[in-house]
Amino acid sequence: MPDLGPVPDAATKRERDVGSIPGGVGGAGGRCPRPTAGVRPGRLPAMHALLADPRLLPWVERVGRARVRNTCATVLDEIRAESPSAGLLPDGVDVPASVIAHLTVECRPRLHRVINATGVVLHTGLGRAPLAPAAAEAVRATATRYSNLEFDLDTGERGDRSSLVAEHLRAITGAEAALVVNNNAAAVLLLLSALAAGRQVVVSRGELVEIGGSFRVPEVLTQSGAHLREVGTTNRTYAGDYAAAVGADTALLLKVHQSNFRIVGFATAPSLRELVEVGRRHNVPVAYDMGSGALAPDLPGVGSPEQIDVRSALATGLDVVTFSGDKLLGGPQAGLICGSADHVRACARHPLHRAVRVDKMTLAALEATLNLYRAGRAAEAVPALAMLARLPPDLLAAAQRMAHSLSDRLGTACKAGIEAGESAVGAGALPDCPLPTSVVALRPAVCGAQALAAALRRGDPPVVARIRMDAVLLDPRTLFPEDEQALPELVAAALERTR
Ligand SMILES: *Cc1c(COP(=O)(O)O)cnc(C)c1O
């Protein structure tokens, strides 16, 4: 991210209004019609004079003369289009300030930090798991220098990038072998391509689900070249259904975590052990797409049959499992394949592996995150896990602190009360595990909740919050300490923008 130094003030309302008028094409383009001595009051400045303005010089340095010139041309065009008399500067228009306001918006990174006040810990829209500082530091250290990504320092020969974290994954999950790819969708596609292309994969009708972002199990199967053999019904599938479907052409029994979809009531699915038993009897491997794949068995909500941790899943005898790096693991986007050496090797050797391989920054972040697990420090040091583990008294205390400082700052412009609420795990993980929390409910005097929420999203940094009835809710669970501190000013600025 380029350091833009102290960022000049954001556009004032007037400047934004000026900026909203589409500029013409004539006149600008970088050529100045007639040289003038400088930015003269009352006159539209010439391009070269504008570019020499001392306020714009730091911008020329940071973003380049061509970019500043372009913006100057746009701003001048807009003023000309608006101004009734050519060459004259409308009252109160400060051209360099307008240019700076434009540049401030234009040069802001498009991908940037937001404050997550939704209480959804693994919010896919907001980048899922925030990395632990140790993971971010590992990324920085590896990304800005050369590394031994695919170089074996002992032998001086070509190495294997996945092996860098395989040992950690074996130690943590008990798997015989492990492979890392770009994300879990890629892990499933690779697994099916390597183990089942051209052959049959048996899946329960209750698990032919679509996971957010258009990952649809039947379509991924088709893409891999495997043939889907559906068994059971939407609500009930028995071990016997799998056994009856197995034939000479069966390559795999696949279980898929239902993610954020649940069948409750009159529903049956075989246990992992029963499924493994069917596989053993017919000599067919059994795979489980676990989705979130918790590594920590002591997370709230983990331990039910729907959500067991990876080690326990493999201990039932499954041949191979896949899961995400940025869901309950709390690390970078990645797809992890853990299981028996034969099956993992088949995935590693498949040509598709090269197309879905993981990059060095991901590996650095993943290794550092897994290190925290091995050190027994994940529960405090992995932010997503720490947020999930926050207890109601701690959250209530945080909400009280926030309500207090918000009321102090906002006065009568906005009420800030404390209410009971529910946070969510997110990313399709543990949908049945609501997390009790306390939220600050903002009820502005001057506008509705929708308008306030929209204004909060336009802040710097933007704040993303939920709405319940007539209130904007701020859930302390997903706030970092510095977020909590920044909120009173950000809410005040947002209220100002709704005027
Ligand atoms: C989330 C999920 C995926 C996709 O994982 P990504 O890491 O987002 O690619 C696949 N399967 C299940 C069951 C999931 O929950």
Coordinates of C-alpha atoms and ligand atoms in Angstrom, one line a residue:
M1 CA 0.0 0.0 0.0
P2 CA 1.6 3.3 -1.0
D3 CA 2.1 5.7 1.9
L4 CA 0.2 8.8 1.0
G5 CA 1.5 10.5 4.1
P6 CA -0.9 12.8 6.0
V7 CA -4.0 12.5 3.8
P8 CA -5.4 15.9 2.9
D9 CA -8.9 16.6 4.1
A10 CA -11.7 14.7 2.4
A11 CA -13.9 16.5 -0.1
T12 CA -16.3 19.0 1.4
K13 CA -19.9 18.7 0.4
R14 CA -19.5 21.7 -2.0
E15 CA -16.5 20.1 -3.6
R16 CA -18.2 16.8 -4.1
D17 CA -21.1 18.6 -5.7
V18 CA -18.7 20.3 -8.1
G19 CA -17.1 16.9 -8.7
S20 CA -20.3 15.3 -9.6
I21 CA -20.7 17.2 -12.8
P22 CA -19.3 15.3 -15.7
G23 CA -16.5 17.2 -17.4
G24 CA -16.4 18.1 -21.1
V25 CA -13.5 17.0 -23.3
G26 CA -12.5 20.3 -24.9
G27 CA -9.7 22.5 -23.7
A28 CA -8.1 20.2 -21.1
G29 CA -6.1 17.2 -22.1
G30 CA -3.0 18.7 -20.6
R31 CA -2.4 21.6 -22.9
C32 CA -2.9 25.1 -21.4
P33 CA -4.3 27.7 -23.7
R34 CA -2.3 30.7 -22.7
P35 CA 0.4 31.1 -20.2
T36 CA -0.4 33.2 -17.2
A37 CA 1.7 34.3 -14.3
G38 CA 0.1 32.2 -11.5
V39 CA -3.2 31.3 -9.8
R40 CA -4.9 34.7 -9.9
P41 CA -7.9 35.4 -7.8
G42 CA -11.1 35.5 -9.8
R43 CA -9.6 33.8 -12.9
L44 CA -9.6 30.2 -13.8
P45 CA -6.0 29.1 -13.4
A46 CA -3.8 27.9 -16.3
M47 CA -2.7 24.3 -16.0
H48 CA 1.0 25.1 -15.5
A49 CA 0.2 27.5 -12.8
L50 CA -2.1 25.1 -11.1
L51 CA 0.6 22.3 -11.2
A52 CA 3.0 24.7 -9.6
D53 CA 0.7 25.4 -6.7
P54 CA 2.6 24.5 -3.5
R55 CA -0.3 22.5 -2.1
L56 CA -0.2 20.2 -5.1
L57 CA 3.5 19.7 -5.2
P58 CA 3.4 16.9 -2.5
W59 CA 0.8 15.1 -4.6
V60 CA 3.0 15.4 -7.8
E61 CA 5.7 13.7 -5.8
R62 CA 3.5 10.9 -4.5
V63 CA 1.3 10.0 -7.4
G64 CA 3.1 11.5 -10.4
R65 CA 2.7 14.6 -12.5
A66 CA 0.6 12.9 -15.1
R67 CA -2.0 11.8 -12.7
V68 CA -2.2 15.2 -11.0
R69 CA -2.4 16.9 -14.4
N70 CA -5.3 14.6 -15.4
T71 CA -7.2 15.4 -12.2
C72 CA -6.5 19.1 -12.7
A73 CA -7.9 18.9 -16.2
T74 CA -11.1 17.2 -14.9
V75 CA -11.6 19.7 -12.2
L76 CA -11.1 22.7 -14.6
D77 CA -13.5 21.1 -17.1
E78 CA -16.1 20.7 -14.4
I79 CA -15.7 24.3 -13.4
R80 CA -15.9 25.5 -17.0
A81 CA -19.0 23.5 -17.6
E82 CA -20.7 25.0 -14.5
S83 CA -19.5 28.6 -14.9
P84 CA -21.6 31.0 -16.9
S85 CA -18.7 33.2 -17.9
A86 CA -15.7 31.6 -19.6
G87 CA -12.3 32.1 -17.8
L88 CA -13.8 33.4 -14.6
L89 CA -13.7 31.5 -11.4
P90 CA -17.0 31.2 -9.6
D91 CA -17.1 32.7 -6.1
G92 CA -15.6 30.7 -3.3
V93 CA -14.1 27.9 -5.5
D94 CA -10.6 26.9 -4.5
V95 CA -9.3 25.0 -7.4
P96 CA -6.2 23.4 -5.8
A97 CA -8.4 22.3 -2.9
S98 CA -10.9 20.7 -5.3
V99 CA -8.0 18.9 -7.1
I100 CA -6.8 17.6 -3.7
A101 CA -10.3 16.4 -2.8
H102 CA -10.5 14.5 -6.1
L103 CA -7.0 13.1 -5.7
T104 CA -7.8 12.0 -2.1
V105 CA -10.7 9.9 -3.3
E106 CA -9.0 8.7 -6.5
C107 CA -5.8 7.6 -4.9
R108 CA -7.2 5.8 -1.9
P109 CA -6.5 2.0 -2.2
R110 CA -9.6 0.3 -3.5
L111 CA -9.1 -2.6 -1.1
H112 CA -8.8 -1.2 2.4
R113 CA -9.6 -1.8 6.0
V114 CA -13.1 -1.6 7.3
I115 CA -14.5 -1.8 10.8
N116 CA -16.6 -4.9 11.2
A117 CA -19.3 -4.0 13.8
T118 CA -21.7 -6.8 12.5
G119 CA -20.6 -9.4 15.1
V120 CA -20.3 -11.9 12.2
V121 CA -16.8 -13.2 12.9
L122 CA -16.0 -14.9 9.6
H123 CA -17.7 -12.4 7.4
T124 CA -17.0 -13.5 3.8
G125 CA -17.8 -10.0 2.5
L126 CA -15.3 -8.5 4.9
G127 CA -12.5 -10.9 4.2
R128 CA -13.3 -13.7 6.6
A129 CA -10.6 -14.3 9.2
P130 CA -8.3 -11.4 10.2
L131 CA -4.8 -12.6 10.5
A132 CA -2.8 -12.9 13.7
P133 CA -0.1 -10.3 14.0
A134 CA 2.5 -13.1 13.8
A135 CA 1.0 -14.3 10.5
A136 CA 1.0 -10.8 9.1
E137 CA 4.6 -10.3 10.1
A138 CA 5.5 -13.6 8.5
V139 CA 3.9 -12.4 5.2
R140 CA 5.8 -9.1 5.3
A141 CA 9.1 -10.8 6.0
T142 CA 8.7 -13.4 3.2
A143 CA 7.0 -11.2 0.6
T144 CA 9.5 -8.4 0.6
R145 CA 12.5 -10.6 0.2
Y146 CA 13.5 -13.9 -1.5
S147 CA 12.5 -17.1 0.3
N148 CA 13.1 -20.8 0.1
L149 CA 9.6 -21.3 -1.4
E150 CA 10.7 -24.1 -3.7
F151 CA 14.3 -24.5 -2.8
D152 CA 15.7 -27.2 -0.5
L153 CA 18.5 -25.4 1.4
D154 CA 20.0 -28.8 2.6
T155 CA 20.5 -30.3 -0.9
G156 CA 20.5 -27.1 -2.9
E157 CA 17.9 -28.6 -5.2
R158 CA 14.3 -27.9 -6.1
G159 CA 12.0 -28.2 -3.1
D160 CA 8.3 -28.5 -2.7
R161 CA 6.3 -25.5 -1.4
S162 CA 3.5 -27.6 0.2
S163 CA 5.9 -29.5 2.4
L164 CA 6.7 -26.3 4.3
V165 CA 3.5 -26.6 6.3
A166 CA 2.8 -30.3 5.8
E167 CA 4.6 -31.2 9.0
H168 CA 2.5 -28.8 11.1
L169 CA -0.7 -30.1 9.5
R170 CA 0.3 -33.7 10.2
A171 CA 1.2 -32.9 13.8
I172 CA -2.0 -31.0 14.4
T173 CA -4.5 -33.2 12.6
G174 CA -2.9 -36.6 12.9
A175 CA -3.0 -37.0 9.1
E176 CA -0.4 -39.0 7.3
A177 CA 0.0 -36.4 4.6
A178 CA -1.2 -32.9 3.8
L179 CA -1.4 -30.6 0.8
V180 CA -2.3 -26.9 0.6
V181 CA -4.0 -25.2 -2.4
N182 CA -5.6 -21.9 -3.1
N183 CA -9.0 -22.4 -1.3
N184 CA -11.3 -25.2 -0.3
A185 CA -13.3 -25.0 -3.5
A186 CA -10.0 -25.8 -5.3
A187 CA -9.2 -28.5 -2.8
V188 CA -12.5 -30.3 -3.5
L189 CA -12.1 -29.9 -7.3
L190 CA -8.6 -31.2 -7.1
L191 CA -9.5 -34.1 -4.9
L192 CA -12.4 -35.2 -7.2
S193 CA -10.3 -34.8 -10.3
A194 CA -7.4 -36.8 -8.9
L195 CA -9.4 -39.6 -7.3
A196 CA -12.6 -39.9 -9.3
A197 CA -12.4 -38.4 -12.8
G198 CA -14.4 -40.6 -15.2
R199 CA -15.8 -42.7 -12.3
Q200 CA -18.6 -42.5 -9.8
V201 CA -18.8 -40.5 -6.6
V202 CA -21.6 -41.4 -4.2
V203 CA -23.2 -38.4 -2.4
S204 CA -26.3 -38.1 -0.3
R205 CA -29.1 -36.1 -1.7
G206 CA -29.2 -34.1 1.5
E207 CA -25.7 -32.9 0.8
L208 CA -26.0 -31.7 -2.8
V209 CA -25.8 -28.2 -1.5
E210 CA -24.8 -24.8 -2.8
I211 CA -22.4 -22.9 -0.6
G212 CA -22.2 -19.1 -0.9
G213 CA -20.4 -17.7 -4.0
S214 CA -21.9 -20.4 -6.3
F215 CA -20.0 -23.4 -5.1
R216 CA -22.5 -26.1 -6.0
V217 CA -21.5 -29.7 -5.2
P218 CA -23.1 -31.3 -8.3
E219 CA -21.5 -28.7 -10.6
V220 CA -18.0 -29.1 -9.0
L221 CA -18.4 -32.9 -9.5
T222 CA -19.2 -32.4 -13.1
Q223 CA -16.3 -30.0 -13.5
S224 CA -13.9 -32.6 -12.1
G225 CA -15.1 -35.2 -14.7
A226 CA -16.6 -37.5 -12.0
H227 CA -20.1 -38.9 -12.2
L228 CA -22.5 -38.1 -9.5
R229 CA -24.4 -41.1 -8.0
E230 CA -27.0 -39.6 -5.7
V231 CA -28.3 -41.7 -2.8
G232 CA -31.0 -41.4 -0.1
T233 CA -33.4 -38.5 0.1
T234 CA -33.2 -34.8 1.0
N235 CA -33.9 -35.6 4.7
R236 CA -32.9 -39.2 5.2
T237 CA -29.9 -41.2 4.0
Y238 CA -28.7 -44.4 5.6
A239 CA -25.4 -46.2 5.5
G240 CA -27.2 -48.9 3.5
D241 CA -28.0 -46.4 0.7
Y242 CA -24.3 -45.9 0.2
A243 CA -23.6 -49.6 0.3
A244 CA -26.3 -50.4 -2.2
A245 CA -24.9 -47.7 -4.6
V246 CA -21.3 -49.0 -4.6
G247 CA -20.3 -50.8 -7.8
A248 CA -17.2 -51.6 -9.8
D249 CA -17.2 -48.0 -11.1
T250 CA -17.3 -46.3 -7.7
A251 CA -14.3 -44.2 -7.0
L252 CA -15.3 -42.4 -3.8
L253 CA -17.9 -41.9 -1.1
L254 CA -18.1 -38.2 -0.5
K255 CA -19.6 -36.5 2.5
V256 CA -20.2 -32.7 2.3
H257 CA -20.7 -30.4 5.3
Q258 CA -24.1 -28.8 4.7
S259 CA -22.6 -25.4 5.6
N260 CA -25.3 -22.8 6.4
F261 CA -28.1 -25.2 5.5
R262 CA -29.7 -27.5 8.0
I263 CA -32.3 -30.3 7.8
V264 CA -34.0 -30.5 11.2
G265 CA -36.7 -32.8 12.4
F266 CA -37.3 -36.0 10.5
A267 CA -33.7 -36.4 9.3
T268 CA -31.1 -39.1 9.4
A269 CA -27.5 -39.3 8.1
P270 CA -25.0 -42.0 8.8
S271 CA -22.2 -41.2 11.2
L272 CA -18.7 -40.8 9.9
R273 CA -17.8 -44.2 11.4
E274 CA -20.7 -45.9 9.6
L275 CA -19.6 -44.3 6.3
V276 CA -16.0 -45.3 6.9
E277 CA -17.3 -48.9 7.6
V278 CA -19.1 -49.0 4.2
G279 CA -16.0 -47.8 2.5
R280 CA -13.8 -50.4 4.2
R281 CA -16.2 -53.2 3.4
H282 CA -16.3 -52.3 -0.3
N283 CA -12.7 -51.1 -0.6
V284 CA -13.7 -47.6 -1.6
P285 CA -12.1 -44.5 -0.1
V286 CA -14.2 -42.0 1.9
A287 CA -13.7 -38.3 1.8
Y288 CA -15.3 -35.5 3.7
D289 CA -15.5 -31.8 2.6
M290 CA -15.6 -30.3 6.1
G291 CA -16.0 -26.7 4.9
S292 CA -14.9 -24.8 8.0
G293 CA -12.7 -27.5 9.4
A294 CA -12.0 -26.5 13.0
L295 CA -8.6 -27.4 14.3
A296 CA -9.4 -26.5 17.8
P297 CA -11.8 -29.0 19.5
D298 CA -12.7 -26.7 22.3
L299 CA -14.3 -23.9 20.2
P300 CA -17.9 -23.1 21.1
G301 CA -20.2 -25.3 19.0
V302 CA -17.5 -27.7 18.0
G303 CA -17.9 -31.3 19.1
S304 CA -21.4 -31.9 17.8
P305 CA -21.8 -34.6 15.0
E306 CA -22.3 -31.7 12.5
Q307 CA -19.2 -29.9 13.5
I308 CA -16.3 -32.0 14.7
D309 CA -12.7 -30.9 14.6
V310 CA -10.4 -32.2 11.9
R311 CA -8.4 -34.5 14.1
S312 CA -11.5 -36.2 15.4
A313 CA -12.9 -36.5 11.9
L314 CA -9.7 -38.2 10.6
A315 CA -9.6 -40.5 13.7
T316 CA -12.9 -42.1 12.5
G317 CA -10.9 -43.6 9.7
L318 CA -11.7 -41.2 6.8
D319 CA -9.3 -41.4 4.0
V320 CA -9.1 -37.7 3.3
V321 CA -10.7 -34.4 4.4
T322 CA -10.6 -30.9 2.9
F323 CA -11.3 -27.6 4.6
S324 CA -10.7 -23.9 4.4
G325 CA -7.8 -21.9 5.8
D326 CA -9.8 -18.8 6.5
K327 CA -12.8 -20.2 8.3
L328 CA -12.6 -21.7 11.7
L329 CA -8.9 -22.2 11.3
G330 CA -8.5 -18.4 11.4
G331 CA -5.7 -18.1 8.9
P332 CA -5.3 -17.0 5.2
Q333 CA -7.5 -18.1 2.3
A334 CA -6.4 -21.6 1.5
G335 CA -7.7 -25.1 0.9
L336 CA -6.2 -27.9 3.0
I337 CA -6.2 -31.5 2.0
C338 CA -5.3 -33.9 4.8
G339 CA -5.4 -37.7 4.8
S340 CA -3.6 -40.9 3.7
A341 CA -0.3 -40.5 1.8
D342 CA -1.6 -42.3 -1.3
H343 CA -4.6 -40.0 -1.8
V344 CA -2.7 -36.8 -1.0
R345 CA 0.1 -37.8 -3.4
A346 CA -2.5 -38.4 -6.1
C347 CA -3.7 -34.8 -5.6
A348 CA -0.2 -33.4 -5.6
R349 CA 0.7 -35.1 -8.8
H350 CA -2.5 -34.2 -10.7
P351 CA -2.0 -31.5 -13.4
L352 CA -4.7 -29.3 -11.9
H353 CA -2.6 -28.9 -8.7
R354 CA -0.3 -26.5 -10.6
A355 CA -3.3 -24.3 -11.5
V356 CA -4.6 -24.1 -7.9
R357 CA -1.3 -23.8 -6.1
V358 CA -0.8 -21.6 -3.1
D359 CA 1.5 -18.6 -3.1
K360 CA 4.3 -17.7 -0.7
M361 CA 2.4 -15.1 1.2
T362 CA -0.4 -17.6 2.0
L363 CA 2.1 -20.2 3.1
A364 CA 3.9 -17.7 5.3
A365 CA 0.6 -16.7 7.0
L366 CA -0.6 -20.3 7.3
E367 CA 2.7 -21.5 8.8
A368 CA 2.7 -18.8 11.4
T369 CA -0.9 -19.5 12.2
L370 CA -0.3 -23.2 12.5
N371 CA 2.6 -22.4 14.8
L372 CA 0.3 -20.7 17.2
Y373 CA -1.8 -23.9 17.3
R374 CA 1.2 -26.0 18.0
A375 CA 2.3 -23.7 20.7
G376 CA -1.1 -23.9 22.3
R377 CA -1.6 -20.2 21.9
A378 CA -4.3 -20.2 19.1
A379 CA -7.2 -19.5 21.4
E380 CA -5.8 -16.1 22.4
A381 CA -3.6 -15.3 19.5
V382 CA -5.7 -16.1 16.4
P383 CA -8.2 -13.2 16.3
A384 CA -11.2 -15.1 15.0
L385 CA -10.8 -17.7 17.8
A386 CA -10.4 -15.0 20.4
M387 CA -13.6 -13.3 19.1
L388 CA -15.6 -16.5 19.1
A389 CA -14.5 -17.2 22.7
R390 CA -15.5 -13.7 24.1
L391 CA -17.9 -14.2 26.9
P392 CA -21.1 -12.3 27.7
P393 CA -19.7 -10.3 30.7
D394 CA -16.8 -9.1 28.7
L395 CA -19.1 -8.1 25.8
L396 CA -21.5 -6.4 28.1
A397 CA -18.6 -4.4 29.6
A398 CA -17.4 -3.4 26.2
A399 CA -20.9 -2.3 25.1
Q400 CA -21.3 -0.2 28.2
R401 CA -18.0 1.5 27.6
M402 CA -19.0 2.2 24.0
A403 CA -22.5 3.4 24.8
H404 CA -20.9 5.8 27.3
S405 CA -18.3 7.3 25.0
L406 CA -20.8 7.5 22.1
S407 CA -23.4 9.3 24.2
D408 CA -20.7 11.7 25.4
R409 CA -19.7 12.5 21.9
L410 CA -23.1 12.5 20.2
G411 CA -25.3 14.1 22.8
T412 CA -28.9 14.5 21.7
A413 CA -28.1 13.8 18.0
C414 CA -28.3 10.1 18.5
K415 CA -29.3 7.8 21.3
A416 CA -26.9 5.0 22.2
G417 CA -28.5 2.3 24.3
I418 CA -27.4 -1.3 25.2
E419 CA -29.5 -4.2 24.1
A420 CA -29.1 -8.0 24.0
G421 CA -28.1 -9.5 20.7
E422 CA -26.6 -12.4 18.9
S423 CA -23.3 -12.6 17.1
A424 CA -22.7 -15.2 14.4
V425 CA -19.8 -17.4 13.4
G426 CA -20.3 -16.8 9.7
A427 CA -18.9 -18.4 6.5
G428 CA -21.4 -21.2 6.9
A429 CA -19.7 -22.5 10.0
L430 CA -21.8 -23.5 13.0
P431 CA -25.1 -22.0 11.8
D432 CA -26.9 -23.4 14.9
C433 CA -24.5 -21.8 17.3
P434 CA -25.7 -18.3 18.0
L435 CA -23.3 -16.4 20.3
P436 CA -25.0 -14.2 22.9
T437 CA -23.7 -10.7 23.0
S438 CA -24.6 -7.2 24.0
V439 CA -24.9 -4.5 21.3
V440 CA -25.0 -0.8 21.3
A441 CA -28.2 0.3 19.5
L442 CA -27.9 3.7 17.8
R443 CA -31.1 5.6 17.2
P444 CA -30.3 8.9 15.4
A445 CA -32.6 11.9 16.0
V446 CA -32.1 13.4 12.6
C447 CA -32.4 10.4 10.2
G448 CA -33.3 6.8 10.0
A449 CA -31.2 3.8 10.7
Q450 CA -30.7 3.0 7.0
A451 CA -29.4 6.5 6.4
L452 CA -27.0 6.3 9.3
A453 CA -25.8 2.8 8.3
A454 CA -25.1 4.0 4.8
A455 CA -23.2 7.1 6.1
L456 CA -21.1 4.8 8.3
R457 CA -20.2 2.8 5.3
R458 CA -18.9 5.9 3.6
G459 CA -16.6 6.8 6.5
D460 CA -12.8 6.5 6.6
P461 CA -12.5 3.8 7.6
P462 CA -15.9 2.6 6.7
V463 CA -18.0 1.0 9.5
V464 CA -20.2 -2.0 8.6
A465 CA -23.1 -2.5 11.0
R466 CA -26.3 -4.4 11.2
I467 CA -29.8 -2.9 11.4
R468 CA -32.6 -4.2 13.6
M469 CA -35.9 -2.4 13.4
D470 CA -35.1 1.3 13.8
A471 CA -31.6 1.0 15.2
V472 CA -28.1 0.5 13.9
L473 CA -26.4 -2.2 16.0
L474 CA -22.7 -2.2 16.9
D475 CA -21.6 -5.5 18.2
P476 CA -18.3 -5.3 20.2
R477 CA -17.4 -9.0 19.5
T478 CA -15.8 -8.2 16.1
L479 CA -14.3 -4.9 17.1
F480 CA -10.5 -4.5 17.7
P481 CA -9.6 -2.2 20.6
E482 CA -8.6 0.6 18.2
D483 CA -12.0 0.2 16.4
E484 CA -13.8 0.7 19.6
Q485 CA -11.8 3.9 20.3
A486 CA -12.4 5.3 16.8
L487 CA -16.2 4.7 16.8
P488 CA -17.4 7.9 18.5
E489 CA -15.7 10.1 16.0
L490 CA -16.7 7.9 13.0
V491 CA -20.4 7.9 14.1
A492 CA -20.3 11.7 14.7
A493 CA -18.8 12.2 11.2
A494 CA -21.5 9.9 9.7
L495 CA -24.3 11.8 11.3
E496 CA -22.8 15.0 9.9
R497 CA -22.9 13.4 6.4
T498 CA -26.6 12.6 6.7
R499 CA -27.5 16.2 6.9
Ligands
LIG1 C1 -16.9 -22.8 2.5 C2 -17.0 -24.1 1.9 C3 -16.4 -24.5 0.7 C4 -15.6 -23.5 -0.1 O1 -14.5 -23.1 0.6 P1 -13.6 -21.9 0.2 O2 -12.4 -21.9 1.0 O3 -14.4 -20.7 0.4 O4 -13.2 -22.1 -1.3 C5 -16.6 -25.7 0.2 N1 -17.3 -26.6 0.9 C6 -17.9 -26.4 2.1 C7 -18.7 -27.4 2.8 C8 -17.8 -25.1 2.6 O5 -18.4 -24.8 3.8

